[in-house]
Short mmCIF file of C-alpha atoms and ligand atoms in Angstrom, two decimals:
data_model
loop_
_atom_site.label_atom_id
_atom_site.label_comp_id
_atom_site.label_asym_id
_atom_site.label_seq_id
_atom_site.Cartn_x
_atom_site.Cartn_y
_atom_site.Cartn_z
CA MET A 140 -18.88 4.30 37.65
CA SER A 141 -17.37 7.41 36.14
CA SER A 142 -19.12 9.52 33.53
CA ILE A 143 -19.06 8.63 29.85
CA LYS A 144 -16.76 10.48 27.49
CA LYS A 145 -17.54 10.52 23.78
CA ILE A 146 -14.83 11.06 21.22
CA ALA A 147 -16.37 11.77 17.85
CA LEU A 148 -14.42 10.89 14.72
CA ALA A 149 -15.49 11.59 11.15
CA ASP A 150 -17.66 8.49 10.77
CA TYR A 151 -17.86 6.82 14.18
CA SER A 152 -17.53 7.54 17.88
CA ILE A 153 -15.52 6.11 20.72
CA PHE A 154 -17.24 5.91 24.08
CA VAL A 155 -15.10 5.69 27.21
CA GLY A 156 -17.05 4.58 30.29
CA SER A 157 -19.92 2.24 30.97
CA ALA A 158 -21.89 3.26 27.90
CA TRP A 159 -24.36 0.35 27.95
CA GLU A 160 -27.19 2.64 26.84
CA GLU A 161 -25.21 3.60 23.77
CA VAL A 162 -24.64 -0.06 22.94
CA LYS A 163 -28.37 -0.70 23.36
CA ASN A 164 -29.16 2.15 20.97
CA LEU A 165 -26.81 0.77 18.38
CA LEU A 166 -28.21 -2.74 18.69
CA GLN A 167 -31.71 -1.33 18.03
CA ARG A 168 -30.74 -0.91 14.40
CA PRO A 169 -32.40 -3.49 12.18
CA TYR A 170 -29.55 -5.99 12.20
CA SER A 171 -30.52 -9.41 10.87
CA LYS A 172 -28.33 -11.14 13.47
CA ILE A 173 -25.72 -10.29 16.08
CA ALA A 174 -22.53 -12.27 16.50
CA VAL A 175 -19.78 -11.83 19.08
CA LEU A 176 -16.20 -12.83 18.54
CA THR A 177 -14.25 -13.76 21.66
CA ASP A 178 -11.09 -15.59 22.53
CA GLU A 179 -10.99 -18.19 25.28
CA ASN A 180 -10.11 -15.56 27.93
CA THR A 181 -12.58 -12.89 26.94
CA HIS A 182 -15.25 -15.59 26.54
CA ARG A 183 -14.73 -16.53 30.19
CA LEU A 184 -14.05 -13.07 31.68
CA CYS A 185 -15.69 -10.44 29.50
CA LEU A 186 -18.67 -12.09 27.82
CA PRO A 187 -20.52 -12.52 31.15
CA LEU A 188 -20.60 -8.73 31.55
CA LEU A 189 -22.29 -8.43 28.17
CA GLN A 190 -24.69 -11.23 29.09
CA GLN A 191 -25.71 -9.32 32.23
CA GLN A 192 -26.83 -6.42 30.05
CA PHE A 193 -28.42 -8.16 27.07
CA ASP A 194 -30.47 -11.17 26.24
CA THR A 195 -27.90 -12.94 24.14
CA SER A 196 -29.90 -16.11 23.55
CA THR A 197 -30.32 -15.37 19.85
CA TRP A 198 -26.74 -14.16 19.36
CA GLN A 199 -24.07 -16.26 17.77
CA ILE A 200 -21.07 -16.52 20.10
CA LEU A 201 -17.75 -17.36 18.44
CA LYS A 202 -14.71 -18.41 20.44
CA ILE A 203 -11.16 -18.78 19.17
CA PRO A 204 -7.93 -19.66 20.97
CA ALA A 205 -6.12 -16.70 22.58
CA GLY A 206 -2.85 -15.29 21.37
CA GLU A 207 -1.06 -13.61 18.49
CA GLN A 208 -0.10 -16.98 16.99
CA HIS A 209 -3.75 -17.45 16.07
CA LYS A 210 -4.06 -14.12 14.26
CA ASN A 211 -3.80 -15.84 10.92
CA LEU A 212 -5.63 -16.99 7.83
CA SER A 213 -6.62 -20.40 9.19
CA THR A 214 -8.39 -18.79 12.18
CA CYS A 215 -10.10 -16.37 9.77
CA SER A 216 -11.22 -19.36 7.78
CA GLU A 217 -12.79 -20.84 10.96
CA ILE A 218 -14.47 -17.52 11.69
CA TRP A 219 -15.88 -17.15 8.17
CA LYS A 220 -17.08 -20.78 8.25
CA ALA A 221 -18.87 -20.15 11.53
CA MET A 222 -20.42 -16.97 10.14
CA LEU A 223 -21.71 -18.89 7.15
CA ALA A 224 -22.99 -21.74 9.31
CA GLY A 225 -24.76 -19.17 11.51
CA ASN A 226 -26.43 -17.75 8.39
CA LEU A 227 -25.00 -14.28 8.88
CA ASN A 228 -26.01 -12.15 5.90
CA ARG A 229 -25.00 -8.68 4.73
CA ASN A 230 -27.11 -7.06 7.42
CA ALA A 231 -25.54 -8.82 10.37
CA LEU A 232 -23.39 -7.17 13.04
CA LEU A 233 -20.17 -8.54 14.55
CA ILE A 234 -19.10 -7.43 18.02
CA ASN A 235 -15.36 -7.90 18.56
CA LEU A 236 -14.92 -8.53 22.27
CA GLY A 237 -11.26 -8.84 23.10
CA GLY A 238 -7.77 -7.41 22.81
CA GLY A 239 -5.99 -6.22 19.71
CA VAL A 240 -5.88 -9.70 18.19
CA ILE A 241 -9.68 -10.02 18.28
CA GLY A 242 -10.16 -6.42 17.13
CA ASP A 243 -7.74 -6.66 14.20
CA MET A 244 -8.81 -10.13 13.07
CA GLY A 245 -12.54 -9.78 13.82
CA GLY A 246 -12.57 -6.43 12.02
CA PHE A 247 -10.76 -8.00 9.07
CA CYS A 248 -13.23 -10.90 8.93
CA ALA A 249 -16.21 -8.54 9.17
CA GLY A 250 -14.74 -6.09 6.68
CA THR A 251 -14.34 -8.82 4.06
CA TYR A 252 -17.24 -11.22 4.76
CA LYS A 253 -19.91 -10.70 2.07
CA ARG A 254 -17.86 -7.66 1.00
CA GLY A 255 -18.17 -6.14 4.43
CA ILE A 256 -20.65 -6.26 7.32
CA ASP A 257 -20.95 -3.82 10.21
CA PHE A 258 -18.82 -4.39 13.28
CA ILE A 259 -18.25 -2.75 16.63
CA GLN A 260 -15.08 -2.87 18.68
CA MET A 261 -15.15 -3.61 22.41
CA PRO A 262 -11.45 -3.59 23.25
CA THR A 263 -10.72 -5.37 26.52
CA THR A 264 -6.99 -4.77 26.98
CA LEU A 265 -5.45 -1.37 27.72
CA LEU A 266 -3.28 -1.70 24.59
CA SER A 267 -6.27 -2.25 22.33
CA GLN A 268 -8.29 0.47 24.09
CA VAL A 269 -5.64 3.12 23.72
CA ASP A 270 -4.03 2.12 20.44
CA ALA A 271 -5.94 -0.34 18.25
CA SER A 272 -9.28 1.42 18.79
CA ILE A 273 -8.42 4.36 16.50
CA GLY A 274 -7.12 4.36 13.00
CA GLY A 275 -9.17 1.72 11.19
CA LYS A 276 -6.25 -0.68 10.71
CA LEU A 277 -7.46 -4.29 10.50
CA GLY A 278 -5.61 -7.40 9.56
CA ILE A 279 -3.76 -10.62 10.27
CA ASP A 280 -0.23 -11.98 10.25
CA PHE A 281 0.82 -13.98 7.18
CA GLU A 282 3.99 -16.00 6.48
CA TYR A 283 5.55 -14.66 9.69
CA VAL A 284 4.97 -11.08 8.56
CA LYS A 285 2.98 -9.17 11.16
CA ASN A 286 -0.19 -7.49 9.94
CA CYS A 287 0.70 -8.52 6.37
CA VAL A 288 -2.84 -8.87 5.03
CA GLY A 289 -5.57 -6.44 5.95
CA LEU A 290 -7.48 -3.29 5.21
CA PHE A 291 -8.41 0.10 6.54
CA GLN A 292 -12.04 0.16 7.65
CA ASN A 293 -13.83 1.89 10.49
CA PRO A 294 -16.23 0.23 12.92
CA GLN A 295 -19.71 1.50 13.67
CA ALA A 296 -18.49 2.44 17.13
CA VAL A 297 -15.86 1.64 19.74
CA PHE A 298 -16.88 0.99 23.35
CA ILE A 299 -14.19 1.20 25.98
CA PHE A 300 -15.52 -0.27 29.20
CA PRO A 301 -13.14 0.21 32.14
CA GLU A 302 -14.63 -2.81 33.88
CA PHE A 303 -12.97 -5.18 31.43
CA LEU A 304 -9.55 -4.07 32.67
CA GLU A 305 -10.32 -5.42 36.16
CA THR A 306 -9.47 -8.98 35.07
CA LEU A 307 -6.47 -8.04 32.94
CA ASP A 308 -3.07 -9.19 34.09
CA GLN A 309 -1.01 -6.29 35.55
CA ARG A 310 1.77 -6.98 33.07
CA GLU A 311 -0.69 -6.46 30.21
CA VAL A 312 -1.87 -3.21 31.81
CA ARG A 313 1.69 -1.96 32.06
CA SER A 314 2.29 -2.92 28.44
CA GLY A 315 -0.66 -0.86 27.22
CA PHE A 316 0.43 2.05 29.40
CA ALA A 317 3.59 2.40 27.27
CA GLU A 318 1.46 3.61 24.36
CA MET A 319 -0.11 6.23 26.65
CA ILE A 320 3.37 7.41 27.64
CA LYS A 321 4.25 7.57 23.94
CA HIS A 322 1.14 9.61 23.06
CA SER A 323 1.97 12.17 25.71
CA LEU A 324 5.64 12.47 24.74
CA ILE A 325 4.98 12.98 21.04
CA ALA A 326 2.12 15.44 21.36
CA ASP A 327 0.99 16.65 24.78
CA ALA A 328 3.37 17.90 27.46
CA ARG A 329 0.53 18.46 29.94
CA GLN A 330 -0.63 14.88 29.61
CA TRP A 331 2.97 13.79 30.20
CA GLU A 332 3.04 15.79 33.44
CA LYS A 333 -0.11 14.02 34.59
CA LEU A 334 1.00 10.53 33.56
CA SER A 335 4.46 10.89 35.01
CA SER A 336 3.07 11.80 38.40
CA LEU A 337 1.09 8.54 38.61
CA ILE A 338 2.29 6.25 41.35
CA ALA A 339 0.14 3.18 40.67
CA LEU A 340 -1.47 2.03 37.45
CA ASP A 341 -4.98 1.52 38.75
CA VAL A 342 -7.96 1.16 36.50
CA SER A 343 -9.80 4.33 37.55
CA GLN A 344 -6.76 6.59 37.13
CA LEU A 345 -5.89 5.03 33.79
CA THR A 346 -9.45 5.36 32.56
CA SER A 347 -9.55 9.02 33.49
CA MET A 348 -6.45 9.58 31.36
CA LEU A 349 -7.60 7.52 28.39
CA PRO A 350 -9.68 10.22 26.63
CA ALA A 351 -6.73 12.64 26.37
CA SER A 352 -4.57 9.83 25.05
CA LEU A 353 -7.20 8.89 22.48
CA GLN A 354 -7.54 12.55 21.42
CA ILE A 355 -3.84 12.59 20.59
CA LYS A 356 -4.06 9.52 18.37
CA LYS A 357 -7.30 10.77 16.83
CA LYS A 358 -5.74 14.11 15.85
CA ILE A 359 -2.69 12.43 14.29
CA VAL A 360 -4.65 9.76 12.44
CA GLU A 361 -7.20 12.25 11.12
CA GLU A 362 -4.42 14.44 9.77
CA ASP A 363 -2.74 11.50 8.07
CA PRO A 364 -5.09 8.49 7.71
CA PHE A 365 -2.80 6.50 5.38
CA GLU A 366 0.53 7.04 7.10
CA LYS A 367 2.11 9.38 4.59
CA GLY A 368 3.71 11.73 7.10
CA ILE A 369 2.81 12.89 10.60
CA ARG A 370 1.29 9.52 11.56
CA LYS A 371 4.91 8.37 11.77
CA ALA A 372 5.07 10.30 15.02
CA LEU A 373 3.34 7.24 16.51
CA ASN A 374 6.52 5.27 15.76
CA PHE A 375 8.40 6.93 18.64
CA GLY A 376 10.12 4.15 20.59
CA HIS A 377 9.14 1.62 17.95
CA THR A 378 12.21 1.40 15.67
CA ILE A 379 14.42 0.17 18.48
CA GLY A 380 11.55 -1.29 20.52
CA HIS A 381 10.26 -3.47 17.68
CA ALA A 382 13.73 -4.86 17.05
CA ILE A 383 14.06 -5.81 20.73
CA GLU A 384 10.58 -7.33 20.69
CA SER A 385 11.40 -9.47 17.63
CA TRP A 386 14.83 -10.42 18.94
CA LEU A 387 13.37 -11.70 22.22
CA LEU A 388 10.36 -13.39 20.60
CA PRO A 389 11.99 -16.83 20.20
CA SER A 390 13.68 -16.61 23.65
CA LYS A 391 12.46 -18.08 26.95
CA THR A 392 11.67 -14.55 28.17
CA PRO A 393 9.85 -12.67 25.42
CA LEU A 394 8.62 -9.16 26.19
CA LEU A 395 5.14 -7.86 25.67
CA HIS A 396 4.88 -5.21 22.96
CA GLY A 397 4.66 -2.25 25.34
CA GLU A 398 7.51 -3.54 27.49
CA ALA A 399 9.79 -3.58 24.43
CA ILE A 400 8.55 -0.16 23.33
CA ALA A 401 9.38 1.18 26.78
CA ILE A 402 13.04 0.21 26.20
CA GLY A 403 12.84 1.69 22.71
CA MET A 404 11.52 4.95 24.17
CA ILE A 405 14.44 5.16 26.61
CA CYS A 406 16.94 4.66 23.78
CA GLU A 407 15.19 7.03 21.38
CA ASN A 408 14.78 9.60 24.12
CA TYR A 409 18.57 9.45 24.60
CA LEU A 410 18.99 9.96 20.85
CA SER A 411 16.60 12.92 20.99
CA HIS A 412 18.94 14.54 23.49
CA GLN A 413 22.10 13.62 21.57
CA MET A 414 20.92 14.55 18.09
CA LEU A 415 18.13 17.11 18.64
CA ASP A 416 17.27 19.65 21.32
CA LEU A 417 15.67 17.53 24.04
CA PRO A 418 17.13 18.94 27.30
CA GLN A 419 19.18 16.60 29.48
CA ALA A 420 16.90 17.09 32.48
CA ASP A 421 13.87 15.99 30.44
CA MET A 422 15.75 13.04 29.04
CA GLU A 423 16.65 11.91 32.55
CA LYS A 424 13.12 12.37 33.81
CA ILE A 425 11.71 10.27 30.97
CA THR A 426 14.30 7.56 31.51
CA GLN A 427 13.73 7.38 35.25
CA PHE A 428 9.95 7.26 34.94
CA ILE A 429 10.02 4.46 32.39
CA LEU A 430 12.61 2.52 34.38
CA THR A 431 10.55 2.79 37.56
CA ILE A 432 7.59 1.22 35.85
CA TYR A 433 9.26 -1.36 33.62
CA GLY A 434 12.54 -2.20 35.34
CA LYS A 435 15.52 -3.27 33.30
CA THR A 436 16.09 -6.02 30.73
CA ALA A 437 19.66 -6.85 29.83
CA ILE A 438 20.51 -6.28 26.16
CA PRO A 439 23.90 -7.92 25.65
CA THR A 440 26.38 -6.19 23.33
CA SER A 441 26.56 -9.44 21.42
CA SER A 442 22.96 -8.89 20.30
CA TYR A 443 23.58 -5.42 18.79
CA ASP A 444 24.39 -6.66 15.26
CA GLN A 445 21.22 -8.69 15.13
CA LEU A 446 19.17 -5.80 16.53
CA ILE A 447 20.57 -3.40 13.91
CA GLN A 448 19.73 -5.94 11.21
CA LEU A 449 16.18 -6.13 12.51
CA MET A 450 15.92 -2.33 12.52
CA ARG A 451 17.03 -2.19 8.90
CA LYS A 452 14.27 -4.63 7.99
CA ASP A 453 11.82 -2.34 9.78
CA LYS A 454 9.68 -0.72 7.05
CA LYS A 455 11.64 1.38 4.52
CA ASN A 456 15.06 1.24 6.07
CA GLU A 457 17.17 -0.06 3.20
CA ALA A 458 19.54 2.90 3.43
CA MET A 459 22.65 2.97 5.54
CA GLU A 460 20.96 4.98 8.24
CA ILE A 461 18.08 3.92 10.41
CA ASN A 462 14.86 5.87 10.37
CA CYS A 463 13.43 6.87 13.76
CA THR A 464 10.89 9.23 15.18
CA LEU A 465 12.51 11.30 17.93
CA LEU A 466 11.45 14.18 20.16
CA HIS A 467 12.35 17.85 19.65
CA GLN A 468 11.00 18.35 23.12
CA ILE A 469 8.41 16.75 25.35
CA GLY A 470 5.15 17.05 23.42
CA GLU A 471 6.76 17.51 20.02
CA ALA A 472 7.82 14.67 17.74
CA ALA A 473 10.46 14.81 15.02
CA ILE A 474 9.64 12.29 12.28
CA ASN A 475 12.00 10.86 9.65
CA GLN A 476 15.24 11.18 11.56
CA ASP A 477 18.01 9.18 9.90
CA ILE A 478 20.21 7.85 12.64
CA PRO A 479 23.69 6.43 12.00
CA GLU A 480 24.22 2.89 13.23
CA ALA A 481 26.94 4.02 15.66
CA ALA A 482 24.46 6.33 17.42
CA ILE A 483 21.94 3.50 17.76
CA ARG A 484 24.63 1.35 19.40
CA LYS A 485 25.44 4.19 21.79
CA SER A 486 21.78 4.47 22.75
CA LEU A 487 21.73 0.76 23.61
CA ASP A 488 24.91 1.28 25.66
CA TYR A 489 23.16 4.13 27.46
CA TYR A 490 20.23 1.85 28.32
CA ASN A 491 22.58 -0.87 29.54
CA SER A 492 24.48 1.61 31.71
CA LEU A 493 21.40 2.59 33.71
N1 NAD B 300 -5.09 -1.95 14.66
C1 NAD B 300 -4.17 -1.24 15.28
O1 NAD B 300 -4.05 -0.04 15.05
C2 NAD B 300 -3.34 -1.90 16.34
C3 NAD B 300 -2.62 -1.11 17.22
C4 NAD B 300 -1.89 -1.75 18.20
C5 NAD B 300 -1.86 -3.13 18.26
N2 NAD B 300 -2.55 -3.86 17.37
C6 NAD B 300 -2.54 -5.33 17.43
O2 NAD B 300 -3.05 -5.71 18.69
C7 NAD B 300 -2.50 -6.97 19.03
C8 NAD B 300 -2.06 -6.93 20.46
O3 NAD B 300 -3.16 -6.58 21.26
P1 NAD B 300 -3.30 -7.07 22.77
O4 NAD B 300 -2.07 -6.74 23.50
O5 NAD B 300 -4.62 -6.59 23.23
O6 NAD B 300 -3.25 -8.66 22.59
P2 NAD B 300 -4.33 -9.84 22.78
O7 NAD B 300 -5.56 -9.57 22.05
O8 NAD B 300 -3.59 -11.09 22.44
O9 NAD B 300 -4.62 -9.82 24.34
C9 NAD B 300 -3.62 -10.13 25.26
C10 NAD B 300 -4.06 -11.24 26.21
O10 NAD B 300 -5.01 -10.73 27.13
C11 NAD B 300 -6.17 -11.57 27.15
N3 NAD B 300 -7.28 -10.67 27.50
C12 NAD B 300 -7.89 -9.79 26.72
N4 NAD B 300 -8.76 -9.06 27.43
C13 NAD B 300 -8.72 -9.53 28.70
C14 NAD B 300 -9.38 -9.16 29.89
N5 NAD B 300 -10.23 -8.14 29.92
N6 NAD B 300 -9.10 -9.86 31.01
C15 NAD B 300 -8.19 -10.87 30.98
N7 NAD B 300 -7.53 -11.25 29.89
C16 NAD B 300 -7.79 -10.59 28.74
C17 NAD B 300 -6.22 -12.16 25.79
O11 NAD B 300 -6.98 -13.34 25.77
C18 NAD B 300 -4.74 -12.41 25.51
O12 NAD B 300 -4.36 -13.61 26.12
C19 NAD B 300 -1.39 -7.25 18.05
O13 NAD B 300 -1.78 -8.22 17.15
C20 NAD B 300 -1.18 -5.93 17.35
O14 NAD B 300 -0.74 -6.07 16.03
C21 NAD B 300 -3.30 -3.27 16.42
ZN1 ZN B 301 2.99 0.04 19.64
#
């Protein structure tokens, strides 16, 4: 297996690679008890890898159903009940073994149980490895509002083991890759050159590109931990992408988050050319690369009104114009761009014309 890369943040580190020794060191701390939170898939596919490395006979293993629809208060209640029943006290440690749902909800449960116990993140999807692993955002959905209740709190450490990706569905891998594309486009032209020359999304190539991607998010989050300014750069592709994701959610063919963001990035890349200085050749290269990986999804003109409405609901968009993060050029984001509705519609037309 490849070497281990350590990314040090102010109060914890992220390890990329098979850093079992580092996990062992951390578990040597005088924790009163160790618990692991899994969902039904990571229980079956990822937990055995942990069990090969550690004697888990004294650990408390928690298993919840998989999926975003379970990232809610009633699942938290089950988790807290299990923690109580397992006699976890203030000095216990929770290992969150799973994708972003487990990381966000497990972190939230740990961060609030007994006013906060230690937790470590072991993200097992590419999306959670590259995105949810930095930034300290924890939480759950509430009353149909995504990530409505939560807190900012950092884990003791994050362990990104490439081996977990081996069992992940290729569609999920592709979805997570969209966030890596985004990181490169908003902040690192050299990383974009590397990513855009990839032919296949295989685990070893992706893993070798993860540290640079994480460095980008780290730099942005450290500059702006509470999303007052530059952290908005991470919204590139998300104003339009989120609307498409929400619009397709109740349909028979919903998109995964990254798949919707990929469409959003094509549209917002078009807007970057139309409204800012992104050269046409770069715009076309970005569009072609994203299309090659994600293919096309039809967005009928009849859905535009609804999409625009969804975009207006997105965060602080009460004004007439719609707030997006665009690109000045590859590797440089332009936050807080107010885009007229007509331009948004044209960007959707552009996508449909491809
Ligand atoms: N905290 C943050 O900064 C942040 C950032 C991005 C996303 N998120 C959150 O992350 C969530 C989405 O994360 P996700 O895409 O990882 O979803 P997820 O946790 O639902 O995982 C996706 C699916 O993959 C399965 N799975 C996980 N690991 C696997 C593996 N190694 N092999 C096989 N199957 C596996 C899961 O059981 C699930 O069915 C959302 O709730 C989102 O809000 C948080
Ligand atoms: Zn995203």
